[in-house]
XYZ file of C-alpha atoms in Angstrom:
113
model
C 0.221 0.051 -0.034
C 1.361 3.503 -0.859
C 0.492 7.423 0.115
C 0.096 8.388 -3.479
C -3.552 9.041 -4.773
C -5.491 6.662 -7.175
C -5.859 8.037 -10.529
C -9.663 7.638 -9.923
C -9.427 10.479 -7.164
C -6.778 12.979 -9.564
C -9.628 15.136 -11.635
C -8.961 18.274 -13.692
C -10.918 20.919 -13.169
C -12.627 22.633 -15.978
C -12.649 26.524 -16.169
C -14.409 29.309 -17.220
C -12.687 31.857 -19.370
C -13.635 35.691 -19.828
C -12.305 36.799 -23.130
C -12.383 40.733 -23.399
C -12.441 42.052 -27.225
C -13.306 38.734 -28.034
C -14.723 40.123 -31.361
C -11.153 41.694 -32.488
C -8.423 39.690 -34.219
C -6.734 38.460 -31.182
C -9.853 37.651 -29.303
C -11.548 35.590 -32.403
C -7.902 33.623 -32.411
C -7.818 32.966 -28.535
C -11.501 31.806 -28.845
C -10.756 29.812 -31.465
C -8.151 27.782 -29.348
C -9.956 27.708 -26.508
C -12.864 25.842 -28.514
C -10.614 23.807 -30.587
C -7.632 22.940 -28.515
C -7.923 23.557 -24.562
C -9.753 20.439 -23.103
C -9.385 22.169 -19.551
C -12.080 24.761 -20.518
C -15.777 24.177 -19.965
C -17.144 27.675 -21.310
C -16.526 30.873 -22.510
C -17.608 34.274 -21.862
C -17.335 36.690 -24.855
C -16.918 40.257 -24.115
C -16.730 43.425 -26.669
C -18.132 46.488 -27.850
C -19.408 44.409 -30.748
C -21.402 41.524 -31.163
C -19.411 38.074 -31.709
C -19.508 36.360 -34.915
C -17.397 33.386 -35.654
C -15.443 34.935 -38.431
C -13.023 32.182 -38.195
C -15.491 29.280 -38.464
C -14.163 27.540 -35.899
C -15.836 24.817 -33.760
C -18.521 26.056 -31.237
C -18.581 22.893 -28.952
C -18.163 24.675 -25.572
C -20.949 26.654 -24.453
C -20.490 30.354 -24.869
C -22.010 33.480 -23.556
C -22.062 36.665 -25.166
C -21.650 40.159 -23.129
C -22.007 43.441 -25.320
C -20.744 46.235 -23.492
C -18.016 49.066 -22.867
C -14.874 47.739 -20.958
C -14.914 51.184 -19.229
C -18.730 50.174 -17.707
C -17.627 48.508 -14.257
C -21.154 47.300 -14.015
C -21.304 45.331 -17.434
C -17.455 43.998 -16.377
C -18.482 42.664 -13.196
C -21.396 41.057 -14.483
C -19.108 39.325 -17.501
C -16.723 38.006 -14.502
C -19.187 36.173 -12.570
C -18.429 32.714 -12.414
C -15.333 33.228 -14.178
C -12.139 31.731 -13.384
C -9.594 33.269 -15.982
C -9.585 36.278 -17.766
C -7.616 36.646 -21.158
C -7.782 40.579 -21.620
C -7.821 41.745 -25.241
C -9.877 44.436 -25.388
C -8.215 47.911 -26.737
C -9.211 50.526 -28.764
C -7.435 50.634 -31.989
C -7.567 52.943 -34.876
C -5.846 53.702 -38.165
C -7.563 56.916 -38.753
C -5.713 59.835 -38.193
C -8.433 61.504 -36.487
C -8.897 59.174 -33.589
C -10.170 60.216 -30.157
C -6.916 60.362 -28.038
C -9.266 60.541 -25.016
C -10.983 57.168 -25.589
C -7.676 55.603 -26.618
C -5.920 56.503 -23.495
C -9.414 55.985 -21.276
C -9.518 52.278 -22.895
C -5.931 51.349 -23.431
C -4.356 52.987 -20.580
C -6.705 53.441 -17.657
C -8.795 50.429 -17.760
C -6.098 47.971 -18.436
């Protein structure tokens, strides 16, 4: 008899993951990886200012919850975090327009992050 736990007693806890900026380039690719290659993930919460669309055509086997809101809205972000074990923060304000709103860029990319 040994003091090691049996294999039956070893379980892998599945986690729920929140991805901010889920509709952006990076967020979309992270969700694809979580859906297709990470067996430790049980569910995914997608948070973005734009509604999530599966632009990459990846599998959608794991449950996904969609929250649309402003990353600067503490109440909405708190709601998105409920029951989540891990946060992958990809939300950012980006602009290739020379007339970008510098106040918004600073607020989202510096103050919130």
